[in-house]
């Protein structure tokens, strides 16, 4: 999960109590930040503090069924996310007919999703089975939470850009100017710079340091602890700006879009109105696609945001009282929802958009056909090269035959002379007259 999620650890490091809670009811001892749970909770210090009076003890293990469940989901999400997002990018680049402003923005969304899949998911998957030991060094420790927050911010800003563009086309068509690739590229640059600016403070919060498990094993950990009021305020404000405000803005835009589109659904069926109706249908389809993507974004991010704020403001004792199993179930579920969002965007776009499906099929078909043509061309070239090795081509055979016939017709004085002249060509036609077509060359006297 995202930066803010990883900072859900504030309360856990603020209380340095030595109270020993019964293991049966606590999350004791498990260094549960899962490094970068993508929810990097600074639970190691808290769990050790809660049990500091108990001395060394065994490190508790996460329930096997939770690990299996989470691992399967992560692997499926990773594969689907990589293939799906790469397919969307390839189709938009291949299909010139669908290369418009909205689809270029969708490429940007897919690039952001791919970054999460390639950079963020592997460390999270590894740490799922290594408690919270961080094996990827300090650079990756800071990169993963930072990139997750940048991508979350860039995704929501991209969705806003797409929604505003659709709103202008549908609700204010006369004021719309053609958005060329250069203009869209500038907007995308602004989106990423803004996302980086908003996410930059998380780099100062991320901590890579030495720690130890309850059994005394030294480890390296990566955490995003939220201790101070400023850090808490940053998490709350960033959540407000990249979740609450966009949600309200997009809800307002789509309410206006629906009001604009629905009344026009009943219209007379003359030629002009049919044309208008078809354009309206296509616009509705685009709006439905984007509305689905928007809904998925906010539904999938809601558990993450809610758990993030809950862990910031809830006391560590109350959280620890849940027990390790319940706590991990909540955290893993929130993380899975977040990553599902990054994998589902291309799938939704593929199933909803008929034009996308058609372009994708054409791309696959023509690529397969081109590969077949290339292989057949290679076979032809190889066959011709084999035929030309040690023998004459068909044109040379014809020339030799014509020359022989000419000499036969012009030199009828003596058969012996003809035979002698024709024998001059024996070295030539012996190599090439192997078929029945040229059998008469072997016995010219006949």
Coordinates of C-alpha atoms in Angstrom, one line a residue:
X1 CA 0.0 0.0 0.0
X2 CA 0.7 3.6 -0.2
X3 CA 2.8 5.8 1.9
X4 CA 0.1 6.9 4.3
X5 CA -0.7 3.3 4.9
X6 CA 2.8 2.6 5.9
X7 CA 2.6 5.4 8.4
X8 CA -0.2 3.8 10.3
X9 CA 2.3 3.2 13.0
X10 CA 2.2 6.4 15.0
X11 CA 0.4 5.2 18.2
X12 CA 2.5 2.0 18.2
X13 CA 5.7 3.8 18.9
X14 CA 4.4 6.5 21.1
X15 CA 3.6 4.3 24.1
X16 CA 6.6 2.6 25.7
X17 CA 4.8 0.5 28.2
X18 CA 6.3 -2.5 29.9
X19 CA 3.0 -4.2 30.4
X20 CA 3.1 -7.9 29.5
X21 CA -0.1 -8.9 27.7
X22 CA -1.1 -12.5 27.4
X23 CA 0.1 -13.9 24.1
X24 CA -3.3 -15.4 23.5
X25 CA -4.9 -12.0 23.1
X26 CA -2.2 -9.9 21.6
X27 CA -0.1 -9.5 18.4
X28 CA 2.9 -9.9 20.5
X29 CA 6.3 -10.1 19.1
X30 CA 5.6 -10.4 15.4
X31 CA 7.5 -7.7 13.6
X32 CA 4.5 -6.9 11.6
X33 CA 5.3 -4.0 9.5
X34 CA 6.0 -6.8 7.0
X35 CA 8.7 -4.4 6.2
X36 CA 6.8 -2.6 3.7
X37 CA 3.5 -4.1 4.1
X38 CA 2.9 -1.5 1.8
X39 CA 1.3 -0.7 5.0
X40 CA 4.6 -0.2 6.7
X41 CA 3.5 -0.4 10.3
X42 CA 6.2 0.3 12.9
X43 CA 4.9 -2.6 15.1
X44 CA 8.2 -4.2 15.9
X45 CA 9.1 -1.6 18.6
X46 CA 5.7 -1.7 20.0
X47 CA 5.3 -5.4 20.2
X48 CA 8.8 -5.7 21.7
X49 CA 7.9 -2.9 24.2
X50 CA 4.7 -4.5 25.1
X51 CA 6.7 -7.6 26.0
X52 CA 9.9 -6.1 27.2
X53 CA 9.4 -7.5 30.7
X54 CA 9.1 -11.1 29.4
X55 CA 12.6 -11.4 28.1
X56 CA 13.4 -13.3 25.0
X57 CA 10.8 -15.5 23.5
X58 CA 9.8 -17.3 20.4
X59 CA 8.8 -15.3 17.4
X60 CA 5.1 -15.9 16.7
X61 CA 4.2 -17.0 13.2
X62 CA 1.4 -15.8 11.0
X63 CA -1.4 -18.3 10.4
X64 CA -0.6 -20.5 7.5
X65 CA -3.9 -20.1 5.8
X66 CA -3.5 -16.3 5.8
X67 CA -0.1 -16.6 4.2
X68 CA -1.3 -19.0 1.6
X69 CA -4.4 -16.8 0.9
X70 CA -2.4 -13.6 0.6
X71 CA 0.4 -15.2 -1.5
X72 CA -2.1 -16.6 -4.0
X73 CA -3.8 -13.3 -4.4
X74 CA -0.5 -11.4 -4.8
X75 CA 0.8 -13.8 -7.5
X76 CA -2.5 -13.7 -9.4
X77 CA -2.7 -9.9 -9.1
X78 CA 0.9 -9.5 -10.2
X79 CA 0.5 -11.7 -13.3
X80 CA -2.8 -10.2 -14.3
X81 CA -1.6 -6.7 -13.6
X82 CA 1.6 -7.0 -15.7
X83 CA -0.2 -8.7 -18.7
X84 CA -3.3 -6.5 -18.6
X85 CA -1.6 -3.1 -18.3
X86 CA 1.0 -4.1 -20.9
X87 CA -1.8 -5.1 -23.3
X88 CA -3.6 -1.8 -22.9
X89 CA -0.5 0.1 -23.7
X90 CA 0.3 -2.0 -26.8
X91 CA -3.3 -1.7 -28.1
X92 CA -3.4 2.0 -27.8
X93 CA 0.0 2.4 -29.5
X94 CA -1.0 0.0 -32.2
X95 CA -4.6 1.3 -32.9
X96 CA -4.4 4.7 -34.3
X97 CA -8.2 4.9 -34.4
X98 CA -8.3 4.8 -30.6
X99 CA -5.3 7.1 -30.0
X100 CA -7.1 10.0 -28.4
X101 CA -6.7 12.2 -25.3
X102 CA -8.6 9.8 -23.0
X103 CA -6.6 6.7 -24.1
X104 CA -3.3 8.5 -23.7
X105 CA -4.3 9.3 -20.2
X106 CA -5.2 5.7 -19.7
X107 CA -1.7 4.8 -20.9
X108 CA -0.4 7.0 -18.1
X109 CA -2.6 5.1 -15.7
X110 CA -1.3 1.8 -16.9
X111 CA 2.3 3.0 -16.6
X112 CA 1.6 3.9 -13.0
X113 CA 0.0 0.5 -12.3
X114 CA 3.0 -1.3 -13.9
X115 CA 5.4 0.6 -11.7
X116 CA 3.5 -0.7 -8.6
X117 CA 3.6 -4.2 -10.0
X118 CA 7.2 -4.3 -10.9
X119 CA 8.8 -2.2 -8.1
X120 CA 6.5 -2.6 -5.1
X121 CA 4.9 -6.0 -5.2
X122 CA 8.0 -8.2 -5.2
X123 CA 9.4 -6.8 -1.9
X124 CA 5.9 -7.1 -0.3
X125 CA 5.6 -10.7 -1.4
X126 CA 9.0 -11.6 -0.1
X127 CA 8.4 -10.0 3.3
X128 CA 5.1 -11.8 3.6
X129 CA 7.2 -14.9 4.4
X130 CA 10.1 -13.2 6.2
X131 CA 8.2 -11.6 9.0
X132 CA 9.4 -8.0 8.6
X133 CA 13.1 -8.5 7.7
X134 CA 14.0 -6.1 4.9
X135 CA 16.5 -7.6 2.4
X136 CA 16.4 -4.9 -0.2
X137 CA 18.6 -2.2 1.3
X138 CA 18.0 1.4 2.2
X139 CA 17.4 2.7 -1.3
X140 CA 14.5 0.3 -1.9
X141 CA 13.3 0.9 1.6
X142 CA 12.7 4.6 0.8
X143 CA 11.7 3.9 -2.9
X144 CA 8.8 1.5 -2.3
X145 CA 6.6 3.6 0.1
X146 CA 7.5 6.8 -1.8
X147 CA 6.6 5.2 -5.2
X148 CA 3.4 3.8 -3.9
X149 CA 2.3 7.2 -2.7
X150 CA 3.4 8.9 -5.9
X151 CA 1.5 6.3 -8.0
X152 CA -1.7 6.6 -5.9
X153 CA -1.5 10.4 -6.3
X154 CA -0.8 10.2 -10.1
X155 CA -3.6 7.7 -10.6
X156 CA -6.2 9.9 -9.0
X157 CA -5.0 13.0 -10.8
X158 CA -5.1 11.1 -14.1
X159 CA -8.6 10.0 -13.4
X160 CA -9.6 13.7 -12.7
X161 CA -7.9 14.7 -16.0
X162 CA -9.9 12.1 -17.9
X163 CA -13.1 13.0 -16.2
X164 CA -12.7 16.7 -16.9
X165 CA -11.9 16.0 -20.6
X166 CA -15.1 13.9 -20.9
X167 CA -17.1 16.5 -19.1
X168 CA -16.0 19.2 -21.6
X169 CA -16.8 17.0 -24.6
X170 CA -20.3 16.0 -23.4
X171 CA -21.5 19.1 -21.5
X172 CA -19.7 21.9 -23.3
X173 CA -18.9 20.6 -26.8
X174 CA -18.7 24.1 -28.4
X175 CA -15.9 25.2 -26.1
X176 CA -13.8 22.1 -26.7
X177 CA -10.5 22.4 -28.6
X178 CA -8.6 19.4 -30.0
X179 CA -6.2 18.2 -27.4
X180 CA -3.1 17.1 -29.3
X181 CA -0.5 14.8 -28.0
X182 CA 1.8 17.7 -26.9
X183 CA -1.0 19.2 -24.7
X184 CA -1.8 15.8 -23.1
X185 CA 1.9 15.2 -22.5
X186 CA 2.2 18.5 -20.7
X187 CA -0.8 17.6 -18.5
X188 CA 0.8 14.3 -17.7
X189 CA 4.1 15.9 -16.7
X190 CA 2.2 18.3 -14.4
X191 CA 0.4 15.3 -12.9
X192 CA 3.6 13.5 -12.1
X193 CA 5.4 16.5 -10.7
X194 CA 2.5 17.3 -8.5
X195 CA 2.3 13.7 -7.3
X196 CA 6.1 13.7 -6.5
X197 CA 5.7 17.0 -4.6
X198 CA 2.9 15.7 -2.5
X199 CA 4.7 12.4 -1.7
X200 CA 8.2 13.9 -1.0
X201 CA 7.7 14.3 2.8
X202 CA 7.3 10.5 3.1
X203 CA 11.0 10.2 2.3
X204 CA 11.9 11.9 5.6
X205 CA 9.6 9.7 7.6
X206 CA 10.8 6.3 6.2
X207 CA 13.3 4.7 8.5
X208 CA 15.8 1.9 7.7
X209 CA 17.5 0.7 10.8
X210 CA 18.8 -2.2 12.9
X211 CA 16.3 -4.1 15.1
X212 CA 15.8 -7.6 16.5
X213 CA 13.1 -10.2 16.9
X214 CA 11.9 -11.3 20.3
X215 CA 14.2 -14.2 20.2
X216 CA 17.2 -11.8 19.9
X217 CA 17.8 -12.3 16.2
X218 CA 19.3 -9.1 14.7
X219 CA 17.5 -7.9 11.6
X220 CA 17.2 -4.9 9.3
X221 CA 13.8 -3.3 9.2
X222 CA 12.1 -0.7 7.0
X223 CA 9.3 1.4 8.6
X224 CA 7.3 4.5 8.2
X225 CA 6.6 5.5 11.8
X226 CA 4.3 8.3 12.5
X227 CA 5.3 9.8 15.9
X228 CA 4.8 13.5 15.8
X229 CA 1.8 15.8 15.3
X230 CA 3.3 17.1 12.1
X231 CA 3.7 13.6 10.7
X232 CA 0.1 12.7 11.6
X233 CA -1.1 16.0 10.1
X234 CA 0.7 15.2 6.9
X235 CA -1.0 11.8 6.6
X236 CA -4.4 13.3 7.3
X237 CA -4.0 16.2 4.8
X238 CA -2.6 14.0 2.1
X239 CA -5.5 11.6 2.5
X240 CA -7.8 14.5 2.3
X241 CA -6.3 15.9 -0.9
X242 CA -5.8 12.7 -2.8
X243 CA -8.9 10.9 -1.7
X244 CA -11.7 13.0 -0.2
X245 CA -11.5 16.0 -2.4
X246 CA -11.1 14.0 -5.7
X247 CA -14.1 11.8 -4.6
X248 CA -16.3 14.8 -4.1
X249 CA -15.1 16.5 -7.4
X250 CA -15.6 13.4 -9.5
X251 CA -19.0 12.6 -8.0
X252 CA -20.2 16.1 -8.9
X253 CA -18.8 15.8 -12.5
X254 CA -20.5 12.5 -13.1
X255 CA -23.8 13.7 -11.7
X256 CA -23.7 16.5 -14.3
X257 CA -22.7 14.0 -17.0
X258 CA -25.6 11.7 -16.3
X259 CA -28.1 14.6 -16.2
X260 CA -26.8 15.7 -19.6
X261 CA -26.9 12.3 -21.2
X262 CA -30.0 10.6 -19.9
X263 CA -32.7 13.1 -21.3
X264 CA -31.3 12.7 -24.8
X265 CA -31.9 9.0 -24.9
X266 CA -35.3 9.4 -26.5
X267 CA -35.1 11.0 -29.9
X268 CA -36.8 10.5 -33.3
X269 CA -35.2 8.0 -35.6
X270 CA -34.5 10.1 -38.7
X271 CA -31.1 9.9 -40.3
X272 CA -29.6 12.8 -38.5
X273 CA -31.0 11.8 -35.1
X274 CA -29.6 8.3 -35.7
X275 CA -26.2 9.7 -36.2
X276 CA -26.6 11.8 -33.0
X277 CA -27.9 8.8 -31.1
X278 CA -24.9 6.7 -32.2
X279 CA -22.5 9.4 -31.0
X280 CA -24.4 9.6 -27.8
X281 CA -24.1 5.9 -27.3
X282 CA -20.4 6.0 -27.8
X283 CA -20.1 8.9 -25.3
X284 CA -22.1 7.0 -22.8
X285 CA -19.9 4.0 -23.2
X286 CA -16.8 6.1 -22.5
X287 CA -18.5 7.7 -19.5
X288 CA -19.4 4.2 -18.2
X289 CA -15.8 3.0 -18.6
X290 CA -14.4 5.9 -16.7
X291 CA -17.1 5.8 -14.1
X292 CA -16.3 2.1 -13.5
X293 CA -12.6 2.9 -13.2
X294 CA -13.3 5.8 -10.8
X295 CA -15.6 3.6 -8.7
X296 CA -13.0 0.9 -8.5
X297 CA -10.3 3.3 -7.4
X298 CA -12.3 4.7 -4.5
X299 CA -13.7 1.4 -3.4
X300 CA -10.4 -0.4 -3.5
X301 CA -8.6 2.5 -1.7
X302 CA -11.2 2.9 1.0
X303 CA -10.1 0.0 3.2
X304 CA -6.5 1.2 3.0
X305 CA -7.4 4.8 3.9
X306 CA -9.7 3.7 6.7
X307 CA -7.2 1.3 8.3
X308 CA -4.5 3.9 7.9
X309 CA -6.4 6.5 9.9
X310 CA -7.6 4.0 12.4
X311 CA -4.1 2.8 13.2
X312 CA -2.9 6.4 13.5
X313 CA -5.5 7.5 16.1
X314 CA -6.3 4.2 17.8
X315 CA -4.3 3.2 20.9
X316 CA -1.8 0.5 20.5
X317 CA -3.3 -1.5 23.3
X318 CA -6.7 -1.7 21.6
X319 CA -5.0 -2.7 18.3
X320 CA -2.9 -5.3 20.0
X321 CA -5.9 -6.7 21.8
X322 CA -7.2 -7.9 18.4
X323 CA -4.6 -10.6 18.3
X324 CA -2.2 -11.4 15.6
X325 CA -4.6 -13.4 13.4
X326 CA -7.3 -10.7 13.3
X327 CA -4.9 -7.9 12.8
X328 CA -3.1 -9.6 9.9
X329 CA -6.4 -10.5 8.3
X330 CA -7.4 -6.8 8.4
X331 CA -4.0 -5.6 7.0
X332 CA -3.8 -8.3 4.3
X333 CA -7.3 -7.6 3.1
X334 CA -6.7 -3.9 2.9
X335 CA -3.4 -4.5 0.9
X336 CA -5.1 -6.9 -1.5
X337 CA -7.9 -4.4 -2.2
X338 CA -5.3 -1.8 -3.0
X339 CA -3.3 -4.0 -5.4
X340 CA -6.5 -5.3 -7.0
X341 CA -7.2 -1.8 -8.2
X342 CA -3.9 -1.6 -10.1
X343 CA -4.7 -4.9 -11.9
X344 CA -8.3 -4.4 -12.7
X345 CA -8.2 -1.2 -14.7
X346 CA -7.1 -2.8 -18.0
X347 CA -9.6 -5.7 -17.5
X348 CA -12.5 -3.3 -17.0
X349 CA -11.4 -1.3 -20.0
X350 CA -11.1 -4.5 -22.1
X351 CA -14.5 -5.9 -21.2
X352 CA -16.5 -2.6 -21.5
X353 CA -15.0 -1.1 -24.6
X354 CA -15.9 -2.9 -27.8
X355 CA -13.5 -0.8 -29.8
X356 CA -10.7 -1.8 -27.6
X357 CA -11.6 -5.5 -27.9
X358 CA -11.8 -5.1 -31.7
X359 CA -8.4 -3.4 -31.9
X360 CA -6.8 -6.0 -29.6
X361 CA -8.1 -8.9 -31.8
X362 CA -6.8 -7.1 -34.9
X363 CA -3.4 -6.6 -33.3
X364 CA -3.1 -10.3 -32.3
X365 CA -4.4 -11.5 -35.7
X366 CA -2.2 -9.3 -37.8
X367 CA 0.8 -10.0 -35.7
X368 CA 0.2 -13.8 -36.0
X369 CA -0.3 -13.4 -39.7
X370 CA 2.8 -11.4 -40.1
X371 CA 4.8 -14.0 -38.2
X372 CA 3.3 -16.7 -40.5
X373 CA 4.2 -14.7 -43.6
X374 CA 7.7 -14.1 -42.4
X375 CA 8.2 -17.8 -41.8
X376 CA 6.8 -18.7 -45.2
X377 CA 9.1 -16.1 -46.8
X378 CA 12.0 -17.5 -45.0
X379 CA 11.2 -21.0 -46.3
X380 CA 10.9 -19.7 -49.9
X381 CA 14.3 -18.0 -49.7
X382 CA 15.9 -21.1 -48.2
X383 CA 14.4 -23.3 -51.0
X384 CA 15.6 -20.9 -53.7
X385 CA 19.1 -20.7 -52.2
X386 CA 19.2 -24.5 -52.1
X387 CA 18.0 -24.8 -55.7
X388 CA 20.6 -22.2 -56.9
X389 CA 23.4 -24.1 -55.2
X390 CA 25.2 -26.2 -57.9
X391 CA 22.6 -25.7 -60.7
X392 CA 21.2 -23.1 -63.0
X393 CA 18.1 -21.2 -62.6
X394 CA 15.1 -21.7 -64.9
X395 CA 15.9 -18.6 -67.0
X396 CA 19.4 -20.0 -67.8
X397 CA 17.8 -23.4 -68.7
X398 CA 15.6 -21.7 -71.2
X399 CA 18.5 -19.8 -72.7
X400 CA 20.5 -23.0 -73.2
X401 CA 17.5 -24.7 -74.8
X402 CA 16.9 -21.9 -77.2
X403 CA 20.6 -21.8 -78.1
X404 CA 20.6 -25.5 -78.8
X405 CA 17.5 -25.3 -81.0
X406 CA 18.9 -22.4 -82.9
X407 CA 22.1 -24.3 -83.6
X408 CA 20.2 -27.4 -84.7
X409 CA 18.1 -25.4 -87.2
X410 CA 21.1 -23.4 -88.6
X411 CA 23.6 -26.3 -89.0
X412 CA 21.9 -29.1 -90.8
X413 CA 25.0 -29.8 -93.1
X414 CA 26.3 -32.8 -91.1
X415 CA 24.9 -34.6 -88.1
X416 CA 28.4 -35.3 -86.9
X417 CA 29.1 -31.5 -86.8
X418 CA 25.8 -30.9 -84.9
X419 CA 26.7 -33.6 -82.4
X420 CA 30.1 -32.1 -81.9
X421 CA 28.7 -28.6 -81.4
X422 CA 26.0 -29.8 -79.1
X423 CA 28.5 -31.8 -77.1
X424 CA 30.2 -28.5 -76.3
X425 CA 27.1 -27.8 -74.2
X426 CA 27.1 -31.1 -72.4
X427 CA 28.9 -29.7 -69.3
X428 CA 26.1 -27.2 -69.1
X429 CA 22.9 -29.2 -69.6
X430 CA 24.1 -32.3 -67.8
X431 CA 23.8 -30.4 -64.5
X432 CA 20.3 -29.1 -65.2
X433 CA 18.5 -31.6 -67.5
X434 CA 17.4 -34.0 -64.7
X435 CA 13.6 -33.7 -65.3
X436 CA 11.5 -35.2 -68.1
X437 CA 10.9 -31.7 -69.4
X438 CA 14.5 -31.6 -70.6
X439 CA 15.0 -35.2 -71.6
X440 CA 15.1 -34.3 -75.3
X441 CA 18.2 -32.3 -74.6
X442 CA 20.1 -35.4 -73.7
X443 CA 19.5 -37.0 -77.1
X444 CA 19.5 -34.0 -79.5
X445 CA 20.1 -36.3 -82.5
X446 CA 16.5 -37.5 -82.1

